[in-house]
Each structure stands twice: as structure tokens, then as C-alpha cells.
Short mmCIF file of N, CA and C in Angstrom, two decimals:
data_model
loop_
_atom_site.label_atom_id
_atom_site.label_comp_id
_atom_site.label_asym_id
_atom_site.label_seq_id
_atom_site.Cartn_x
_atom_site.Cartn_y
_atom_site.Cartn_z
N UNK A 585 -115.65 -43.57 -3.80
CA UNK A 585 -114.28 -43.70 -3.63
C UNK A 585 -113.12 -44.01 -1.90
N UNK A 586 -112.58 -45.25 -1.48
CA UNK A 586 -111.79 -45.04 -0.61
C UNK A 586 -110.17 -44.94 -0.73
N UNK A 587 -109.20 -44.14 0.42
CA UNK A 587 -108.38 -43.94 -0.17
C UNK A 587 -107.43 -44.10 1.22
N UNK A 588 -106.06 -44.97 1.26
CA UNK A 588 -105.92 -45.32 2.73
C UNK A 588 -104.59 -44.21 2.89
N UNK A 589 -104.25 -44.31 3.70
CA UNK A 589 -102.82 -44.08 3.85
C UNK A 589 -102.18 -44.54 5.44
N UNK A 590 -101.11 -45.18 5.21
CA UNK A 590 -100.74 -46.45 6.41
C UNK A 590 -99.31 -45.87 6.99
N UNK A 591 -98.94 -45.35 7.16
CA UNK A 591 -97.81 -45.11 8.18
C UNK A 591 -96.53 -46.28 8.54
N UNK A 592 -95.77 -46.24 7.93
CA UNK A 592 -94.52 -46.69 7.08
C UNK A 592 -94.30 -47.05 8.18
N UNK A 593 -92.62 -45.72 8.18
CA UNK A 593 -91.74 -45.23 8.99
C UNK A 593 -91.28 -44.17 8.79
N UNK A 594 -90.17 -43.19 10.62
CA UNK A 594 -90.56 -42.01 9.77
C UNK A 594 -91.33 -41.27 9.39
N UNK A 595 -91.33 -40.83 8.39
CA UNK A 595 -91.90 -39.81 7.25
C UNK A 595 -92.29 -40.23 6.21
N UNK A 596 -92.34 -41.47 6.55
CA UNK A 596 -93.25 -42.55 5.04
C UNK A 596 -93.82 -43.35 5.53
N UNK A 597 -95.88 -43.48 4.10
CA UNK A 597 -96.35 -43.48 4.09
C UNK A 597 -97.05 -44.43 2.76
N UNK A 598 -97.00 -45.36 2.91
CA UNK A 598 -98.43 -46.17 2.08
C UNK A 598 -99.79 -45.43 1.51
N UNK A 599 -99.94 -45.33 -0.20
CA UNK A 599 -101.43 -44.92 -0.03
C UNK A 599 -102.21 -45.42 -1.17
N UNK A 600 -103.19 -46.36 -0.74
CA UNK A 600 -103.72 -46.93 -1.64
C UNK A 600 -105.15 -47.08 -2.07
N UNK A 601 -104.96 -46.76 -3.12
CA UNK A 601 -106.78 -46.26 -4.09
C UNK A 601 -107.06 -47.80 -4.65
N UNK A 602 -108.52 -48.33 -4.59
CA UNK A 602 -108.46 -49.74 -5.25
C UNK A 602 -106.81 -50.87 -5.12
N UNK A 603 -106.56 -51.16 -6.62
CA UNK A 603 -105.81 -52.17 -6.29
C UNK A 603 -104.08 -51.09 -5.84
N UNK A 604 -103.99 -50.25 -6.69
CA UNK A 604 -102.88 -49.99 -7.30
C UNK A 604 -102.29 -48.97 -4.84
N UNK A 605 -100.67 -48.99 -5.74
CA UNK A 605 -100.16 -48.32 -4.17
C UNK A 605 -99.00 -47.67 -4.73
N UNK A 606 -98.54 -46.28 -3.34
CA UNK A 606 -98.03 -45.70 -4.25
C UNK A 606 -97.19 -45.48 -2.65
N UNK A 607 -95.50 -45.53 -2.68
CA UNK A 607 -94.97 -44.48 -2.08
C UNK A 607 -95.13 -42.80 -1.59
N UNK A 608 -94.96 -41.71 -0.50
CA UNK A 608 -95.62 -40.91 -0.72
C UNK A 608 -94.23 -40.10 1.21
N UNK A 609 -93.79 -39.39 0.83
CA UNK A 609 -92.19 -39.27 1.80
C UNK A 609 -92.33 -38.37 1.58
N UNK A 610 -91.54 -38.04 2.48
CA UNK A 610 -90.91 -36.18 2.49
C UNK A 610 -88.94 -36.32 0.90
N UNK A 611 -88.93 -35.26 0.79
CA UNK A 611 -87.87 -34.70 0.70
C UNK A 611 -86.88 -34.95 1.40
N UNK A 612 -85.13 -35.50 0.72
CA UNK A 612 -84.54 -35.71 1.95
C UNK A 612 -83.67 -33.83 2.32
N UNK A 613 -84.69 -33.09 1.95
CA UNK A 613 -84.36 -31.36 2.34
C UNK A 613 -85.57 -30.40 3.53
N UNK A 614 -86.61 -31.77 3.57
CA UNK A 614 -87.04 -32.02 4.65
C UNK A 614 -87.32 -33.24 5.45
N UNK A 615 -86.07 -34.11 5.56
CA UNK A 615 -85.99 -34.32 6.99
C UNK A 615 -86.36 -35.63 6.26
N UNK A 616 -86.90 -36.16 4.97
CA UNK A 616 -86.91 -37.33 4.34
C UNK A 616 -86.32 -38.50 4.08
N UNK A 617 -86.17 -39.21 3.41
CA UNK A 617 -85.37 -40.13 2.69
C UNK A 617 -85.69 -40.03 0.89
N UNK A 618 -86.73 -39.23 0.82
CA UNK A 618 -86.98 -38.88 -1.07
C UNK A 618 -87.41 -40.13 -1.83
N UNK A 619 -88.35 -40.86 -0.15
CA UNK A 619 -89.59 -42.81 -0.71
C UNK A 619 -90.27 -42.46 -2.08
N UNK A 620 -90.42 -41.48 -1.97
CA UNK A 620 -92.09 -41.22 -2.84
C UNK A 620 -91.99 -39.59 -3.11
N UNK A 621 -93.15 -39.51 -3.87
CA UNK A 621 -93.70 -37.73 -3.83
C UNK A 621 -94.32 -37.01 -2.58
N UNK A 622 -93.96 -35.83 -2.02
CA UNK A 622 -94.65 -35.55 -1.26
C UNK A 622 -96.12 -35.44 -0.71
N UNK A 623 -96.42 -34.97 -0.37
CA UNK A 623 -98.30 -35.52 0.48
C UNK A 623 -98.58 -33.81 -0.91
N UNK A 624 -97.79 -32.48 -0.51
CA UNK A 624 -98.71 -31.40 -2.01
C UNK A 624 -98.18 -32.13 -2.83
N UNK A 625 -96.77 -32.30 -3.79
CA UNK A 625 -96.67 -33.60 -4.95
C UNK A 625 -98.49 -34.23 -5.27
N UNK A 626 -98.70 -35.62 -4.43
CA UNK A 626 -99.25 -35.81 -4.14
C UNK A 626 -100.49 -35.61 -4.52
N UNK A 627 -100.56 -34.60 -4.26
CA UNK A 627 -102.16 -32.84 -4.57
C UNK A 627 -102.40 -32.30 -6.19
N UNK A 628 -100.73 -32.64 -6.02
CA UNK A 628 -101.09 -31.20 -7.79
C UNK A 628 -100.66 -32.42 -8.62
N UNK A 629 -100.92 -33.88 -8.85
CA UNK A 629 -100.05 -34.15 -9.70
C UNK A 629 -101.88 -35.41 -9.48
N UNK A 630 -102.68 -35.31 -8.61
CA UNK A 630 -103.82 -35.31 -8.60
C UNK A 630 -104.84 -34.13 -9.43
N UNK A 631 -104.33 -32.93 -8.84
CA UNK A 631 -104.82 -32.15 -9.77
C UNK A 631 -104.70 -32.54 -10.77
N UNK A 632 -103.45 -32.03 -11.29
CA UNK A 632 -103.06 -32.18 -13.64
C UNK A 632 -103.84 -32.70 -13.21
N UNK A 633 -104.08 -34.08 -13.31
CA UNK A 633 -103.99 -35.59 -14.03
C UNK A 633 -105.56 -35.23 -14.54
N UNK A 634 -106.20 -34.82 -12.81
CA UNK A 634 -107.96 -34.79 -12.96
C UNK A 634 -108.67 -33.69 -13.95
N UNK A 635 -107.57 -32.24 -14.31
CA UNK A 635 -107.12 -31.25 -15.46
C UNK A 635 -107.78 -32.03 -16.27
N UNK A 636 -106.01 -32.87 -16.73
CA UNK A 636 -106.07 -33.00 -17.98
C UNK A 636 -106.48 -34.02 -18.74
N UNK A 637 -106.84 -34.83 -17.46
CA UNK A 637 -107.91 -36.38 -18.31
C UNK A 637 -109.61 -35.40 -18.86
N UNK A 638 -110.94 -34.41 -18.08
CA UNK A 638 -111.20 -33.22 -18.74
C UNK A 638 -110.47 -33.03 -20.26
N UNK A 639 -109.55 -31.93 -20.43
CA UNK A 639 -108.85 -31.79 -21.03
C UNK A 639 -109.01 -32.31 -22.25
N UNK A 640 -108.47 -34.10 -22.14
CA UNK A 640 -109.05 -34.96 -23.21
C UNK A 640 -109.98 -35.98 -23.77
N UNK A 641 -110.45 -35.61 -22.87
CA UNK A 641 -111.88 -35.83 -23.32
C UNK A 641 -112.81 -34.52 -23.98
N UNK A 642 -113.02 -32.93 -23.58
CA UNK A 642 -113.22 -32.29 -24.55
C UNK A 642 -112.45 -32.07 -26.29
N UNK A 643 -111.38 -32.05 -26.06
CA UNK A 643 -110.77 -32.43 -27.75
C UNK A 643 -111.20 -33.82 -27.88
N UNK A 644 -111.01 -35.43 -27.62
CA UNK A 644 -111.71 -35.96 -28.11
C UNK A 644 -113.15 -36.00 -28.41
N UNK A 645 -114.40 -35.50 -27.54
CA UNK A 645 -115.47 -35.85 -28.16
C UNK A 645 -114.94 -34.28 -29.65
N UNK A 646 -114.46 -33.46 -29.56
CA UNK A 646 -114.94 -32.68 -31.55
C UNK A 646 -114.01 -33.14 -32.11
N UNK A 647 -113.85 -34.73 -31.88
CA UNK A 647 -112.79 -34.45 -33.13
C UNK A 647 -111.22 -33.50 -33.39
N UNK A 648 -110.84 -33.77 -31.53
CA UNK A 648 -109.49 -33.12 -32.32
C UNK A 648 -108.18 -34.06 -31.64
N UNK A 649 -107.20 -33.29 -31.82
CA UNK A 649 -106.38 -34.99 -31.30
C UNK A 649 -105.54 -33.76 -29.72
N UNK A 650 -105.37 -35.25 -28.38
CA UNK A 650 -105.71 -34.79 -27.43
C UNK A 650 -104.30 -35.33 -27.51
N UNK A 651 -103.57 -36.42 -27.99
CA UNK A 651 -102.55 -36.82 -27.93
C UNK A 651 -100.56 -35.55 -27.71
N UNK A 652 -100.46 -34.12 -27.92
CA UNK A 652 -99.99 -33.05 -27.88
C UNK A 652 -100.23 -32.27 -25.90
N UNK A 653 -101.20 -33.05 -26.04
CA UNK A 653 -102.31 -31.99 -24.58
C UNK A 653 -100.82 -32.03 -23.16
N UNK A 654 -100.80 -31.19 -23.17
CA UNK A 654 -98.67 -31.43 -21.90
C UNK A 654 -99.54 -30.49 -20.90
N UNK A 655 -100.16 -30.94 -19.97
CA UNK A 655 -101.75 -29.81 -18.39
C UNK A 655 -99.91 -29.30 -18.04
N UNK A 656 -100.57 -27.44 -17.57
CA UNK A 656 -98.68 -27.70 -16.91
C UNK A 656 -99.36 -26.45 -16.27
N UNK A 657 -100.66 -26.69 -15.78
CA UNK A 657 -101.04 -25.38 -15.52
C UNK A 657 -101.01 -25.18 -13.99
N UNK A 658 -100.56 -25.91 -13.19
CA UNK A 658 -101.37 -26.15 -11.65
C UNK A 658 -101.91 -25.31 -11.01
N UNK A 659 -101.08 -24.36 -11.88
CA UNK A 659 -101.76 -23.06 -10.75
C UNK A 659 -102.72 -22.52 -10.39
N UNK A 660 -102.80 -22.98 -12.66
CA UNK A 660 -105.09 -22.73 -11.90
C UNK A 660 -105.11 -23.61 -12.10
N UNK A 661 -104.72 -24.83 -11.53
CA UNK A 661 -105.95 -26.00 -10.58
C UNK A 661 -105.19 -25.43 -9.16
N UNK A 662 -105.30 -24.78 -8.61
CA UNK A 662 -104.15 -24.85 -6.92
C UNK A 662 -105.12 -23.47 -6.90
N UNK A 663 -105.65 -22.57 -7.80
CA UNK A 663 -106.53 -21.24 -7.79
C UNK A 663 -107.72 -22.55 -7.53
N UNK A 664 -107.95 -22.67 -8.03
CA UNK A 664 -109.81 -23.07 -8.06
C UNK A 664 -109.80 -23.77 -7.16
N UNK A 665 -108.97 -24.27 -6.42
CA UNK A 665 -109.71 -24.86 -5.08
C UNK A 665 -109.18 -23.70 -4.35
N UNK A 666 -108.42 -23.14 -4.54
CA UNK A 666 -108.09 -21.65 -3.39
C UNK A 666 -106.67 -22.22 -2.72
N UNK A 667 -106.34 -22.31 -3.66
CA UNK A 667 -104.92 -22.09 -3.17
C UNK A 667 -103.94 -21.74 -3.33
N UNK A 668 -103.90 -21.29 -4.85
CA UNK A 668 -103.82 -20.15 -5.33
C UNK A 668 -104.42 -19.14 -6.61
N UNK A 669 -103.49 -18.12 -6.57
CA UNK A 669 -104.56 -17.54 -7.29
C UNK A 669 -103.83 -16.83 -8.28
N UNK A 670 -103.30 -17.53 -9.03
CA UNK A 670 -103.15 -17.63 -10.05
C UNK A 670 -103.28 -18.01 -11.14
N UNK A 671 -103.64 -18.28 -12.63
CA UNK A 671 -104.06 -18.88 -13.25
C UNK A 671 -103.16 -19.02 -14.51
N UNK A 672 -102.43 -19.99 -15.44
CA UNK A 672 -101.62 -19.98 -16.11
C UNK A 672 -102.11 -21.12 -16.12
N UNK A 673 -102.71 -20.57 -18.37
CA UNK A 673 -103.82 -21.47 -18.93
C UNK A 673 -102.62 -23.15 -19.72
N UNK A 674 -103.11 -23.83 -19.92
CA UNK A 674 -102.52 -25.25 -19.54
C UNK A 674 -101.65 -25.04 -21.56
N UNK A 675 -100.83 -26.40 -21.68
CA UNK A 675 -99.82 -25.93 -22.72
C UNK A 675 -100.52 -26.84 -23.83
N UNK A 676 -100.73 -26.89 -24.40
CA UNK A 676 -100.99 -27.90 -25.30
C UNK A 676 -100.33 -27.46 -27.01
N UNK A 677 -99.52 -28.31 -27.46
CA UNK A 677 -99.00 -28.98 -28.13
C UNK A 677 -99.94 -29.77 -29.84
N UNK A 678 -100.80 -29.68 -29.49
CA UNK A 678 -101.81 -29.78 -30.51
C UNK A 678 -101.97 -29.22 -31.60
N UNK A 679 -101.57 -29.93 -32.64
CA UNK A 679 -102.16 -28.57 -33.64
C UNK A 679 -103.47 -28.44 -34.31
N UNK A 680 -104.08 -27.60 -32.88
CA UNK A 680 -105.90 -27.60 -33.09
C UNK A 680 -105.78 -26.50 -33.59
N UNK A 681 -105.23 -25.52 -33.54
CA UNK A 681 -105.28 -23.44 -33.43
C UNK A 681 -106.15 -23.58 -33.20
N UNK A 682 -105.45 -22.45 -33.05
CA UNK A 682 -105.71 -21.04 -31.97
C UNK A 682 -107.32 -20.89 -31.95
N UNK A 683 -108.00 -20.68 -32.09
CA UNK A 683 -109.72 -21.20 -32.00
C UNK A 683 -109.93 -22.23 -31.02
N UNK A 684 -109.51 -23.36 -31.05
CA UNK A 684 -109.99 -23.97 -30.62
C UNK A 684 -109.10 -24.61 -28.84
N UNK A 685 -107.71 -23.30 -29.50
CA UNK A 685 -107.02 -23.32 -28.36
C UNK A 685 -107.66 -22.47 -27.34
N UNK A 686 -108.06 -21.41 -27.30
CA UNK A 686 -109.31 -21.18 -26.66
C UNK A 686 -110.12 -21.89 -25.85
N UNK A 687 -110.76 -22.29 -27.04
CA UNK A 687 -111.80 -22.67 -26.62
C UNK A 687 -112.29 -23.86 -25.87
N UNK A 688 -111.47 -23.63 -26.23
CA UNK A 688 -110.84 -25.98 -24.39
C UNK A 688 -110.31 -24.53 -24.06
N UNK A 689 -109.30 -23.61 -24.01
CA UNK A 689 -109.64 -23.50 -22.09
C UNK A 689 -110.51 -22.38 -20.91
N UNK A 690 -111.41 -21.92 -22.30
CA UNK A 690 -112.34 -21.81 -21.92
C UNK A 690 -112.86 -22.69 -20.67
N UNK A 691 -113.20 -23.54 -21.52
CA UNK A 691 -114.49 -24.99 -21.79
C UNK A 691 -113.77 -24.98 -19.32
N UNK A 692 -112.56 -24.92 -20.01
CA UNK A 692 -111.70 -25.58 -18.40
C UNK A 692 -111.97 -24.26 -17.46
N UNK A 693 -111.98 -23.30 -17.60
CA UNK A 693 -112.36 -22.83 -16.32
C UNK A 693 -113.79 -23.01 -16.37
N UNK A 694 -114.81 -23.65 -17.19
CA UNK A 694 -115.90 -23.30 -16.71
C UNK A 694 -116.23 -24.70 -15.70
N UNK A 695 -115.34 -24.77 -16.37
CA UNK A 695 -115.60 -26.40 -15.29
C UNK A 695 -114.82 -26.43 -14.32
N UNK A 696 -114.08 -25.90 -14.01
CA UNK A 696 -113.36 -25.57 -13.11
C UNK A 696 -114.05 -24.65 -11.34
N UNK A 697 -114.53 -23.67 -12.63
CA UNK A 697 -116.27 -22.57 -11.34
C UNK A 697 -117.24 -23.30 -11.14
N UNK A 698 -118.10 -23.94 -12.28
CA UNK A 698 -118.35 -24.97 -12.38
C UNK A 698 -118.41 -26.06 -11.02
N UNK A 699 -117.59 -27.05 -11.16
CA UNK A 699 -117.32 -27.66 -9.58
C UNK A 699 -116.99 -26.81 -8.45
N UNK A 700 -116.50 -26.09 -8.42
CA UNK A 700 -115.87 -25.43 -7.01
C UNK A 700 -117.30 -24.24 -6.56
N UNK A 701 -118.20 -23.92 -6.85
CA UNK A 701 -119.21 -23.62 -6.83
C UNK A 701 -120.46 -25.02 -6.63
N UNK A 702 -119.93 -26.54 -6.89
CA UNK A 702 -120.85 -27.31 -6.44
C UNK A 702 -120.72 -27.88 -5.42
N UNK A 703 -118.94 -27.25 -4.55
CA UNK A 703 -117.86 -27.70 -3.36
C UNK A 703 -117.83 -29.44 -4.18
N UNK A 704 -117.72 -29.43 -4.93
CA UNK A 704 -116.93 -31.26 -6.10
C UNK A 704 -115.22 -30.43 -5.63
#
């Protein structure tokens, strides 16, 4: 995997992976032009989308709807990489039942713990 960050000006960078490009910058209240997400926002977005992807795969392989999955447990993801200790389960609006929801959250926790143990 190759990801590049190229300085553009002031506090603005172009980040690229494969054929995709995005602007990374700082918000106005931190001296930037608010041209794009800040580096911590990119980090949180990356963790959230990774977690949401695996949660959706978990639901799909069990024949459960993933369309209502709304991953908002960034604090939990950040805890997994030792940035934050608080865990808040994913919000799941799909009508899958409480037992399936609890199984999803437990599988999520196991996946995060296993990845952390492997150093991933």
C-alpha cells in the first residue's frame, strides 16, 4: 500500500492513494483555510470506515441487513489504537434484533483486540 502526502501551501497537503486524491488541511480556528479534513479527522474517518466495513461484512455473512449501520463509535476505535480509553458501541439502526446486535458488537470487540494483539 502506498499513500503520499504532498505539501501544497501554508497548512494544506494533497494526500493520494492509488488514483484517489483528497485535500488535507487545518480548520480556520487553527490557522488554516479549512480546505479539507484535518489529519486527526482523516485518522478518525479511516478508523470509522474500516470498522464499518468489517461490521457490514459481519452482518452480510449472517444474512442480516447492513443498510442501517451507522458507525459512530469513534471513541471505541481510538481506544483500540490506544488514543482514547472510552468505548461506545456502534449505533445500529437496522432491524436485526437485540441478540444479533450484541453479537455484532462482541465480534467487533474481538476483531479489534485480535488486530491490536497482532500489531495491525
